[in-house]
XYZ file of C-alpha atoms in Angstrom:
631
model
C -55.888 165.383 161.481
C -52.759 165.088 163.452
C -53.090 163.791 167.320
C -52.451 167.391 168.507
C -55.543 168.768 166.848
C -57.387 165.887 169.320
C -56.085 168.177 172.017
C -57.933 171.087 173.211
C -57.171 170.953 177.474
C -54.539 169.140 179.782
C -57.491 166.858 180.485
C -57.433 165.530 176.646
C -53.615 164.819 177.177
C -54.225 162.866 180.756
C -56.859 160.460 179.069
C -54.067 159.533 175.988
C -52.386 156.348 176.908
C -48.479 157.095 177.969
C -47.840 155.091 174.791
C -49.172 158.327 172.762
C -47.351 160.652 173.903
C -44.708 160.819 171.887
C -46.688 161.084 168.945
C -48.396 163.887 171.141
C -44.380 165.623 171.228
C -43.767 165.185 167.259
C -47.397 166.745 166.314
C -46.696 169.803 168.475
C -43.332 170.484 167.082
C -44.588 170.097 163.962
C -47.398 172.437 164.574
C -45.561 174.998 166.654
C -42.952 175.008 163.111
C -45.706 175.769 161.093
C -47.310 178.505 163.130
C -44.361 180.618 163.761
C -43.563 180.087 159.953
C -46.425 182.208 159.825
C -46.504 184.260 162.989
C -42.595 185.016 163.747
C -41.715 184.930 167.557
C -39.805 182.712 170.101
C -38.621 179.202 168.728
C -35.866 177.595 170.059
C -36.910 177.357 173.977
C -40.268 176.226 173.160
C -38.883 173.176 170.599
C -36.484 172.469 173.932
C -39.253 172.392 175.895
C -42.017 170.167 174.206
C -41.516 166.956 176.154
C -41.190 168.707 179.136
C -44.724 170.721 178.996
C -46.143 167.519 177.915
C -44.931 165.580 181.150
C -45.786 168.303 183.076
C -49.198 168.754 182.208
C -49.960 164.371 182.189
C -48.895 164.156 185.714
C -50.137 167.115 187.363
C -53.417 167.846 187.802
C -53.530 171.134 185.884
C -54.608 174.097 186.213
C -55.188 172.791 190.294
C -51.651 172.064 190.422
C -50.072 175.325 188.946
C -47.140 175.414 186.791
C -45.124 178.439 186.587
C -42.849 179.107 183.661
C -39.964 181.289 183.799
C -38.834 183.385 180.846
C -42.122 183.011 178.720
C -40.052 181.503 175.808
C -40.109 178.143 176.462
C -44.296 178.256 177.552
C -45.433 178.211 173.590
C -45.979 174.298 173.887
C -48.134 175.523 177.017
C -50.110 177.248 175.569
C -50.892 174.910 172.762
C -51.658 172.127 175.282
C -53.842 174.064 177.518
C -56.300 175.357 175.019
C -54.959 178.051 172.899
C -53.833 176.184 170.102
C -56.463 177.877 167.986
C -55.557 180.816 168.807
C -51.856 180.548 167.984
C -51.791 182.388 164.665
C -52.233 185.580 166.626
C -49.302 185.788 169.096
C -48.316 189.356 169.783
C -50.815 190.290 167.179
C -53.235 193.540 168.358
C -55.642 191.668 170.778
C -54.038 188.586 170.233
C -52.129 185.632 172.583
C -49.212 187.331 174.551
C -46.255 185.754 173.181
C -45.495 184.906 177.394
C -47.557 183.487 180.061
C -50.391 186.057 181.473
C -52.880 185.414 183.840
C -55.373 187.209 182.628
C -55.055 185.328 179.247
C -55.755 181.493 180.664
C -56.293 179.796 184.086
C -53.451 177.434 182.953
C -51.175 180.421 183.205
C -50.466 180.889 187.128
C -48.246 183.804 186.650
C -47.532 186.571 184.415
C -43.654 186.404 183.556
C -41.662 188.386 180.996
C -38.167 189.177 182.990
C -36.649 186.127 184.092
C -35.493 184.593 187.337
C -39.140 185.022 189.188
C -40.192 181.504 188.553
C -39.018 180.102 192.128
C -40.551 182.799 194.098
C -43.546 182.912 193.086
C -44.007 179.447 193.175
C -42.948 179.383 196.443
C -45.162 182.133 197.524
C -48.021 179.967 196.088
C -46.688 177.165 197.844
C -46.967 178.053 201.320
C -50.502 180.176 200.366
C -51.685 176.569 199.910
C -50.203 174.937 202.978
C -51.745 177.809 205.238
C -55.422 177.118 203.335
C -55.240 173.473 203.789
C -54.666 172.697 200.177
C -53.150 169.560 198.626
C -52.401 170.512 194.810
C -48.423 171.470 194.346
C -46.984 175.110 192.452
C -44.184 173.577 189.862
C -41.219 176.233 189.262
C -40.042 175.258 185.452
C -36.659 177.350 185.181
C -34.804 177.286 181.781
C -33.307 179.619 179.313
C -30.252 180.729 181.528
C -32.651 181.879 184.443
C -30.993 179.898 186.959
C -27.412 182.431 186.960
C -29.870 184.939 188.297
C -29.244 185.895 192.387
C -33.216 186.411 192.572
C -33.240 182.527 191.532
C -30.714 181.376 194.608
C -32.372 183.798 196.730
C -35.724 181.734 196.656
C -33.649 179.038 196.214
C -32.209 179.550 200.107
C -35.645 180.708 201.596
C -37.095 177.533 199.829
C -35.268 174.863 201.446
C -35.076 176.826 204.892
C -39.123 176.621 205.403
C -39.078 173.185 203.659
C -42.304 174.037 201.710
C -43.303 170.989 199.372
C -41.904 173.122 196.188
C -41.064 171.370 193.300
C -38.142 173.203 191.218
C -37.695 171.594 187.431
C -34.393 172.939 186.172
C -34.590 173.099 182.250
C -31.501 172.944 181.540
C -30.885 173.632 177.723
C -27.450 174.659 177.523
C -25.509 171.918 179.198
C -24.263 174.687 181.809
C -24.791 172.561 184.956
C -24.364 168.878 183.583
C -24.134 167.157 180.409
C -24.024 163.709 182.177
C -26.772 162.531 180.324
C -27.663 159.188 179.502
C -29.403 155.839 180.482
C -27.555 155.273 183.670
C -28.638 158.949 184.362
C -32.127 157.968 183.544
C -32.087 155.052 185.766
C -30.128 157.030 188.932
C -33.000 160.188 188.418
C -36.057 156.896 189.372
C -33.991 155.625 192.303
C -33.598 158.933 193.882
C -37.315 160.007 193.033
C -39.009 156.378 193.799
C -40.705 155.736 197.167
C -38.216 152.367 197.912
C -34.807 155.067 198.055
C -37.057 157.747 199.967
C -38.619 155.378 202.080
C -35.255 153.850 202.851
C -33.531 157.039 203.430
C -35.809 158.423 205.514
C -36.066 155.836 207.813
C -32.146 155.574 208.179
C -32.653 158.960 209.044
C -34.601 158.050 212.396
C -32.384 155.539 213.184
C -28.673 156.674 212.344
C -29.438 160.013 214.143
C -30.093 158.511 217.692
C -26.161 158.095 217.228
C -24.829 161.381 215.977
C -20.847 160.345 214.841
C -22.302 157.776 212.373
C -25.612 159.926 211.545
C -22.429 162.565 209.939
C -20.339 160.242 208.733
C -23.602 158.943 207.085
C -24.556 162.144 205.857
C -21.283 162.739 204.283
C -21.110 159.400 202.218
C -24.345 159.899 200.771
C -23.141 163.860 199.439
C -19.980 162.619 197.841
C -21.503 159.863 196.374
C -24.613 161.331 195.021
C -21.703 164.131 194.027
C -19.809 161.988 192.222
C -22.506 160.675 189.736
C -25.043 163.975 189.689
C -24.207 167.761 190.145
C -26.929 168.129 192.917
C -24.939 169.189 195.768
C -25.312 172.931 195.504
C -29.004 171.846 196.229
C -28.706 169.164 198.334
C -26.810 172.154 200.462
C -29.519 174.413 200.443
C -32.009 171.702 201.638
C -33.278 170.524 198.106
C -33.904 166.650 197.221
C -32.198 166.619 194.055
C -33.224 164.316 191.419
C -31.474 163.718 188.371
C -30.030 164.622 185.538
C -32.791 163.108 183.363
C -33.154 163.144 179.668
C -36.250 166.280 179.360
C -36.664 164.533 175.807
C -37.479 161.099 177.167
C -41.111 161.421 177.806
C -41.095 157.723 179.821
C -38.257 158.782 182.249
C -39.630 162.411 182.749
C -42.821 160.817 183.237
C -41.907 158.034 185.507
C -39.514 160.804 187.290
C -42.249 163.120 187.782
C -45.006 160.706 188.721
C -42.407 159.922 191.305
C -41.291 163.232 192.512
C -45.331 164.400 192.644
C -45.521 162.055 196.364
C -42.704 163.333 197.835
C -42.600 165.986 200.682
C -40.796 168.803 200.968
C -38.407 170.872 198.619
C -37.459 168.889 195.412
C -35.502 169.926 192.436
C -35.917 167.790 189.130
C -32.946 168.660 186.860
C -34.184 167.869 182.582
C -31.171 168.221 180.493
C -32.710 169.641 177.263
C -31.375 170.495 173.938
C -32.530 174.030 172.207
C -33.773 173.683 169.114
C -34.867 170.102 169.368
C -36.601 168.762 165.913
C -35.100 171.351 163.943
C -31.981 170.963 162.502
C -30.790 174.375 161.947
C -32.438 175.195 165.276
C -30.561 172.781 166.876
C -27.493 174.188 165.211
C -27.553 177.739 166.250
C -30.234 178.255 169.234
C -28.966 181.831 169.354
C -29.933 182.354 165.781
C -33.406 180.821 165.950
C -34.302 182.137 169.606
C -36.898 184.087 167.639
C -37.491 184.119 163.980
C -39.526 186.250 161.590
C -42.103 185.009 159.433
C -41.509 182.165 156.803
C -38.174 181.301 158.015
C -39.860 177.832 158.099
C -40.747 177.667 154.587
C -37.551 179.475 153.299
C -35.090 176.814 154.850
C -36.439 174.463 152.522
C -35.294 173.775 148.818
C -38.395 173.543 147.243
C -39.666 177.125 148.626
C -40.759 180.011 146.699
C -39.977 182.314 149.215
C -38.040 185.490 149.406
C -36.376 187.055 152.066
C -37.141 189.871 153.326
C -35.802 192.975 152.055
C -33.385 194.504 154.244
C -33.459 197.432 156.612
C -32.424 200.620 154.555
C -30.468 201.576 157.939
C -28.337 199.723 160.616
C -30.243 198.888 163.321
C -29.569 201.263 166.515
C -27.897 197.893 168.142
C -25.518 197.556 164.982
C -24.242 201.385 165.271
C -23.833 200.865 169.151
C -21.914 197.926 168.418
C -19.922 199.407 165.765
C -19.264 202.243 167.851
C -18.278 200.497 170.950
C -15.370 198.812 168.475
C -14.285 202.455 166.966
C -14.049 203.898 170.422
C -12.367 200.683 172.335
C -9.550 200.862 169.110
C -8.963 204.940 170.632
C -9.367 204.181 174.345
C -7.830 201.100 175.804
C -9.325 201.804 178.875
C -13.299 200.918 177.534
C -14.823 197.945 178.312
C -18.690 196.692 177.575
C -20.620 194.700 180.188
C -23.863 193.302 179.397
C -26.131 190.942 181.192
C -26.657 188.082 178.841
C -27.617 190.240 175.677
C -24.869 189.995 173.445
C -26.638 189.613 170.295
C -29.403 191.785 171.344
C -27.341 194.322 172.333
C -25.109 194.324 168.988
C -21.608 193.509 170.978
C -21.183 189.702 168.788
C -18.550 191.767 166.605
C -16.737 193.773 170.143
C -16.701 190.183 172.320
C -14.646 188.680 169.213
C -12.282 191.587 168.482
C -11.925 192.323 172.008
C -12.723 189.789 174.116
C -10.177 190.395 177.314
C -12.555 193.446 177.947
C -16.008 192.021 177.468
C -18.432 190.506 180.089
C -20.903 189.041 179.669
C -21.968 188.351 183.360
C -25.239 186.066 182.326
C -28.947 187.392 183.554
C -27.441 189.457 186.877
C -28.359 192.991 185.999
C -27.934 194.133 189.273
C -24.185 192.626 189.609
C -23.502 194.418 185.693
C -24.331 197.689 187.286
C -22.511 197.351 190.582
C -19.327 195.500 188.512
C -19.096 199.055 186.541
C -18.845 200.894 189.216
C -15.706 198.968 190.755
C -14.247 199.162 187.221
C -15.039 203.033 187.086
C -13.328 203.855 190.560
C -10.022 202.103 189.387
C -10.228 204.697 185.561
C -12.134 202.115 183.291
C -14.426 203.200 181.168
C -17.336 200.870 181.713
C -19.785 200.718 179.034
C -23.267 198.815 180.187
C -25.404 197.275 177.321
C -28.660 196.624 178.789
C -32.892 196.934 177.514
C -34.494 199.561 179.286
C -36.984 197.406 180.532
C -33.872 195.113 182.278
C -32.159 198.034 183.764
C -34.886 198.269 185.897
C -33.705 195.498 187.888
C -30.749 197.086 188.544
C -32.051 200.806 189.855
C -30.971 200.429 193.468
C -27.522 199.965 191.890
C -27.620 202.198 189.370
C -28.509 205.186 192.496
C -26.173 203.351 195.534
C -23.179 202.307 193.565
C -23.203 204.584 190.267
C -24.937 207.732 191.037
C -24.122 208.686 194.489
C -20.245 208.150 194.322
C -20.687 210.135 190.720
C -18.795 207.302 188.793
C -18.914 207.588 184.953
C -20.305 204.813 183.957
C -21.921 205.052 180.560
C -25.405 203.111 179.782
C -26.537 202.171 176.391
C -29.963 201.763 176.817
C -32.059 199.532 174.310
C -35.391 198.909 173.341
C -36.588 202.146 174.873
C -39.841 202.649 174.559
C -42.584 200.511 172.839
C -41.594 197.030 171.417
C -43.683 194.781 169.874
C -43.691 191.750 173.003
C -46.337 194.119 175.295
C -45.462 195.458 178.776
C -43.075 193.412 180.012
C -40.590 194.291 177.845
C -41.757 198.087 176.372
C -39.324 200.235 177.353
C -41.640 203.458 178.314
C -40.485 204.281 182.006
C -36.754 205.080 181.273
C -36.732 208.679 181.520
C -38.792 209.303 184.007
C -36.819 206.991 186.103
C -33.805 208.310 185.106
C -34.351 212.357 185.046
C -35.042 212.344 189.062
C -31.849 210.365 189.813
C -28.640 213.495 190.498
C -25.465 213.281 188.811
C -27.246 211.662 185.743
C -26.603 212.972 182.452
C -29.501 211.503 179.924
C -29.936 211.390 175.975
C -32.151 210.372 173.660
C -30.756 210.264 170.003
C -33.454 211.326 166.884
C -31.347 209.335 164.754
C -28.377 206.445 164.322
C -25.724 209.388 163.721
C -27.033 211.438 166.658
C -27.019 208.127 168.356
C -23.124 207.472 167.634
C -22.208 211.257 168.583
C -24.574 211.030 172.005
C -22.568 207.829 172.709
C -18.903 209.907 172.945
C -20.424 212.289 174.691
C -21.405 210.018 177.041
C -17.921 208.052 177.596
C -16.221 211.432 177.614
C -18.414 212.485 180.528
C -17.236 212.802 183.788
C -20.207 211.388 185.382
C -22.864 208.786 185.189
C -24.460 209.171 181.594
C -27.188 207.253 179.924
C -28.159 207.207 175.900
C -31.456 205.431 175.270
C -32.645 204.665 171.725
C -35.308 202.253 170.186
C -35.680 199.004 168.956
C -34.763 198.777 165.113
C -33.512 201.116 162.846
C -34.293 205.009 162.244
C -34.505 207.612 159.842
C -31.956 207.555 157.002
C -29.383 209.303 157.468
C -25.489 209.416 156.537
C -23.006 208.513 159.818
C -20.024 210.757 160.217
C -16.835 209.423 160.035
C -15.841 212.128 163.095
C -17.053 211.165 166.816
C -17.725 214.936 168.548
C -19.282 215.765 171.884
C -22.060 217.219 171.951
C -22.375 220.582 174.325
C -23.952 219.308 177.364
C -27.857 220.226 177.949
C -27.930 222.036 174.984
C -31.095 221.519 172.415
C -30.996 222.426 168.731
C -33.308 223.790 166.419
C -34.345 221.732 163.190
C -37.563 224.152 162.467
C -38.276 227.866 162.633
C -42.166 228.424 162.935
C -44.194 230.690 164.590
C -46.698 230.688 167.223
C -46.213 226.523 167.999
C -43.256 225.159 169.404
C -42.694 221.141 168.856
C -40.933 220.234 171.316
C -39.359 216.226 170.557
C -37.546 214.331 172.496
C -35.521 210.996 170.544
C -37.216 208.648 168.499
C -40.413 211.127 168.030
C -38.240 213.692 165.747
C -39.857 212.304 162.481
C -43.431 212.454 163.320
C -43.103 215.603 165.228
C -41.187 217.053 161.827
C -44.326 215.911 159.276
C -46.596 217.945 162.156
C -44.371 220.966 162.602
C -44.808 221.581 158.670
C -48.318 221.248 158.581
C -48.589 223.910 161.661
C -45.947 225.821 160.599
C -44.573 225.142 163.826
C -41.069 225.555 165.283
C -39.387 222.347 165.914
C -37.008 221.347 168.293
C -34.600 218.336 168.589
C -34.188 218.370 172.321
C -31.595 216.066 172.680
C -30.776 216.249 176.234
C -33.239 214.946 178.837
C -31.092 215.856 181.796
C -30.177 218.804 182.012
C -32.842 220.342 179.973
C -32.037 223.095 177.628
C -33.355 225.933 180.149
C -32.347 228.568 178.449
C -34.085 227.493 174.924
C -37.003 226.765 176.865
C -37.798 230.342 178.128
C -36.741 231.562 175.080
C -39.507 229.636 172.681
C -42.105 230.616 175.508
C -41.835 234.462 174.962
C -42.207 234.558 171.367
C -44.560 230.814 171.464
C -48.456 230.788 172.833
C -47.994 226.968 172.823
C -45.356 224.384 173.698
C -46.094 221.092 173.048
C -43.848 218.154 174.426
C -43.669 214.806 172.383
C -42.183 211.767 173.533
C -41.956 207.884 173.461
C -42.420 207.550 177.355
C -45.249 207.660 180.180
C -46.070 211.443 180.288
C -46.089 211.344 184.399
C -42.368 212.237 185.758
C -41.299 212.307 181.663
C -39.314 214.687 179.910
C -42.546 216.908 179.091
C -43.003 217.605 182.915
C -39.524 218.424 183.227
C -40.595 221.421 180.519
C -43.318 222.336 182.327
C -41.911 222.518 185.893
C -39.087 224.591 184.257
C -41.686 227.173 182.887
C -43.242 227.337 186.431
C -40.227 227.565 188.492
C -39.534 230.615 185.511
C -43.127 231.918 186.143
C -43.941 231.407 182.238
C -47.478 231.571 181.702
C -47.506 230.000 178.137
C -49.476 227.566 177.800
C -48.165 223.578 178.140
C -49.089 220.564 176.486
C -47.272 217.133 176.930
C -48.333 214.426 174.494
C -46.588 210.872 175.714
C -47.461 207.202 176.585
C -50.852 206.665 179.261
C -50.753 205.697 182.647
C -51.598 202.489 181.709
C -49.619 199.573 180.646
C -49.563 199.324 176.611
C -50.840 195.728 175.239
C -48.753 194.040 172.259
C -49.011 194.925 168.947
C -46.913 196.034 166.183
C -44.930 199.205 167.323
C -46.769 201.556 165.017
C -50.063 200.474 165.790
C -48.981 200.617 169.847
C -48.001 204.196 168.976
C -51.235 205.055 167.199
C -53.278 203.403 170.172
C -51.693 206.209 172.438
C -51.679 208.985 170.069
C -48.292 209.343 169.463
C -48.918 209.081 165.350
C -48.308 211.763 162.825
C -52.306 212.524 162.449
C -53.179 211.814 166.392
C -50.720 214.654 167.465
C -51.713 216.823 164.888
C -55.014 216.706 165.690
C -54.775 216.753 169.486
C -52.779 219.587 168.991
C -55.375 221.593 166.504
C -58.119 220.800 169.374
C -56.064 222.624 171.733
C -55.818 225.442 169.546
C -59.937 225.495 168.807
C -60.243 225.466 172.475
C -58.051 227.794 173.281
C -59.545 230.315 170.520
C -63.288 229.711 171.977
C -61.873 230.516 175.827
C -60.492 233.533 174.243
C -63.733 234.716 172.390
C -65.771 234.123 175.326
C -63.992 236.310 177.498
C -64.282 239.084 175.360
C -67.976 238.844 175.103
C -68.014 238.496 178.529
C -65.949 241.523 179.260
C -67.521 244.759 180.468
């Protein structure tokens, strides 16, 4: 039995003698390898962060002292240290661990994160709960994974150091974007700055030098360029944050010694780990990007003597591989296109467009709001601005995306992935896009049934002269052949895939195939509605004189959706045929597998068939029951 198998709470760790822990660090990599070889989900961070999460949770007195980690990749080793290691083989498995931090999951997890950046605010809203109750035990901020280019990072950052709360920030920095002045004299200059002797020293200087203000600033001064000379810590040392470091975050004795160091000082303190993504794993190491996340048995696979076979691939492109391929067909046509994203390249499919094209890509790191607000500046001087961005990250950016975009009527176009349910759980499900999006004016929205509708919806878009918005799912669709011919398609106008009689299917995007397998067992009428805004009026009134029932189907809450929009254009039309919108609860979805999400909401070939057919029954019995009861 390997030493982390001895490990089942924080408390286990603290009793190890610091001589173990390393061991401790090798066992968990070892054992978070072999899970995900047979779970899938986030790598890289995590391996970056092992030594880290294990210093963390030996000095601090866990779960009193509260550690909050932003962007729930790097918290696997968290959870595997604080009691869940058990449990592991279920991450984002129906009723399973969360593959991020949730506090209704563990007491070790102080706050539910998903979106990135939130780390330092919450921690410092804990922080100064504490003070005001009298409490001792600290909130640790551990920021990583690129969270720090954030403004909602620098924000708490400057509200922080202005109420001089005793915050402790850890900066995991993996990607060598701050420092990479790394090394034993780093090690050493991290325990002077953090060790009682320098803050003793410096804070009694303090009294004394500023009694005699000239030399206090001349004092002050010295100290900044020098400490600016040997560690990047001014930018916090400005915004009143002790800076400590860089330190080696895979040297568990200086992070230790650092952080035993850091936990009796006062006031805000900011412990910059320089970490490597990836550590322990070669090809990990290697490519970060590629092995952020990995599917099952990539473990296993890499190695010669494996049996394993890959995985057979996708019979289509995914929806991110035709947007990308699009974006590079269009920008070779219009010279004025250009793609912003906010640190989703891959995810987004734009690898191939930031290569081919790369004076008119930006990638403006995790600042959604600054994407949407830096398209509309390029829009007002004729650009055609092309925003890659997750539905569930463009809404960090909806002030923007009303003040700067849709008010001035700028035609920005926004590919919009991941919509609706993904596999990761709430944080990241994509199910509140259209309704946020149909009550915003000027706003032209789309929701492709398919990769070739996708790449057609897309032109339309960029050809619009107004704010436009195409939102598809995660993965690939139905199979289908993709025209060699971009066209628009006619604005807010819905087509017709199924003449029935008596039902009318009405689907909106990625809900076209189930809604087809019901339409032929009802003999329905089916119709790809294409447009969410404007709605195919017209159609609408239409299928409710020669319909009894109108059913709406789509991949998104039902309240404010694309359904309602039906049904408040029926009332405004005084339509008396009957309504019935199938969509996604008022309640937040938990993780599963996409189809089994789907099915736990009804949104399954057999669960809309047979919600529908119970609406029908009822309807019949009303009907019979009035004519008995009729004089």
């Amino acid at each position: 039995m390997s030493i982390i198998h001895t490990i089942h709470s924080p408390q286990d760790l603290r009793q190890l003698p610091a001589t173990k822990l390393t061991e401790v660090a090798t066992s968990l990599r070892q054992f978070l390898l072999e899970t995900l070889d047979q779970t899938g989900g986030h790598l890289a961070a995590g391996l970056g962060a092992v030594e880290l999460a294990i210093a963390l949770h030996y000095v601090f007195n866990t779960p009193d002292d509260q550690l909050i980690w932003d962007v729930g990749h790097q918290a696997y080793p968290h959870k595997i240290l604080t009691g869940r290691r058990d449990k592991m083989q279920t991450i984002r498995k129906k009723d399973g661990l969360a593959p991020f931090p949730r506090r209704e999951e563990s007491i070790f997890d102080a706050f539910g994160v998903g979106h990135s950046s939130t780390s330092i605010s919450a921690a410092l809203g804990m922080t100064l709960a504490k003070e005001h109750l009298g409490s001792t035990h600290r909130a640790i901020a551990v920021i990583g994974d690129g969270a720090m280019t954030a403004g909602m990072a620098f924000e708490a950052l400057n509200h922080a150091g202005s109420v001089k709360a005793n915050l402790l920030v850890v900066l995991n920095d993996n990607d060598m974007s701050i420092s990479g002045n790394v090394g034993a004299l780093s090690n050493y200059f991290a325990r002077i700055l953090s060790s009682k002797i320098y803050t003793s020293m410096r804070t009694s200087g303090k009294e004394v030098l500023k009694r005699i203000p000239p030399v206090w600033e001349l004092a002050r001064k010295t100290e900044e360029h020098l400490k600016g000379m040997i560690v990047p810590g001014t930018l916090f040392e400005e915004m009143g944050f002790n800076y400590i470091g860089p330190v080696d975050g895979h040297d568990l004795n200086a992070l230790v010694k650092t952080l035993q160091n850091v936990k009796a000082l006062k006031g805000p303190q900011l412990v910059h780990a320089i970490t490597r993504k990836g550590k322990g794993y070669a090809p990990a190491e290697a490519d970060p990007i590629q092995y952020h996340a990995v599917s099952k048995h990539f473990y296993r696979a890499s190695t010669p003597a494996s049996t394993a076979t890959k995985p057979a691939q996708a019979p289509m492109p995914t929806y991110s591989e035709v947007f990308g391929d699009w974006l590079c067909d269009m920008a070779k046509q219009e010279p004025r296109l250009v793609a912003i994203t906010p640190a989703m390249c891959e995810g987004s499919g734009l690898v191939r467009f930031a290569k081919e094209f790369p004076d008119r890509y930006y990638d403006v790191a995790i600042a959604e709001q600054h994407s949407v607000t830096l398209a509309a500046g390029l829009a007002c001087e004729k650009m055609k601005p092309v925003v890659a961005i997750y539905s569930t990250f463009l809404q960090r950016a909806y002030d923007q995306l009303i003040h700067d975009v849709a008010i001035q009527n700028l035609p920005v176009l926004f590919a919009i992935d991941r919509a609706g349910l993904v596999g990761d759980g709430p944080t990241h499900s994509g199910n509140l896009d259209l309704s946020y999006l149909r009550c915003i004016p000027n706003m032209l929205v789309m929701a492709p049934s398919d990769a070739n509708e996708c790449r057609h919806m897309l032109y339309t878009g960029l050809m619009a002269c107004s704010p436009a918005a195409v939102r598809y799912p995660r993965g690939s669709g139905p199979q289908v052949a993709l025209d060699a011919t971009l066209k628009a398609i006619p604005i807010g106008k819905a087509e017709i895939r199924r003449q029935g009689r008596d039902i009318a299917l009405l689907s909106f995007g990625s809900m076209l195939a189930s809604a087809s397998l019901v339409a032929e067992q009802l003999d329905a009428t089916l119709v790809n509605m294409r447009f969410v805004k404007p709605l195919d009026e017209a159609l609408i009134i239409e299928l409710a004189k020669t319909h009894s029932l109108i059913v709406t189907i789509e991949e998104n809450v039902i309240i404010g959706g694309a359904g309602q929009g039906v049904a408040a254009c029926l009332l405004q039309h005084d339509c008396s045929t009957r309504v019935l919108n199938l969509g996604l609860p008022d309640h937040f979805v938990e993780h599963a597998q996409p189809d089994e999400m789907l099915a736990s909401c009804g949104l399954d070939p057999a669960s809309i068939l047979a919600v529908i057919q119970e609406k029908v029954r009822n309807q019949s019995c009303n009907e019979t029951v009035s004519l008995l009861e009729s004089p």
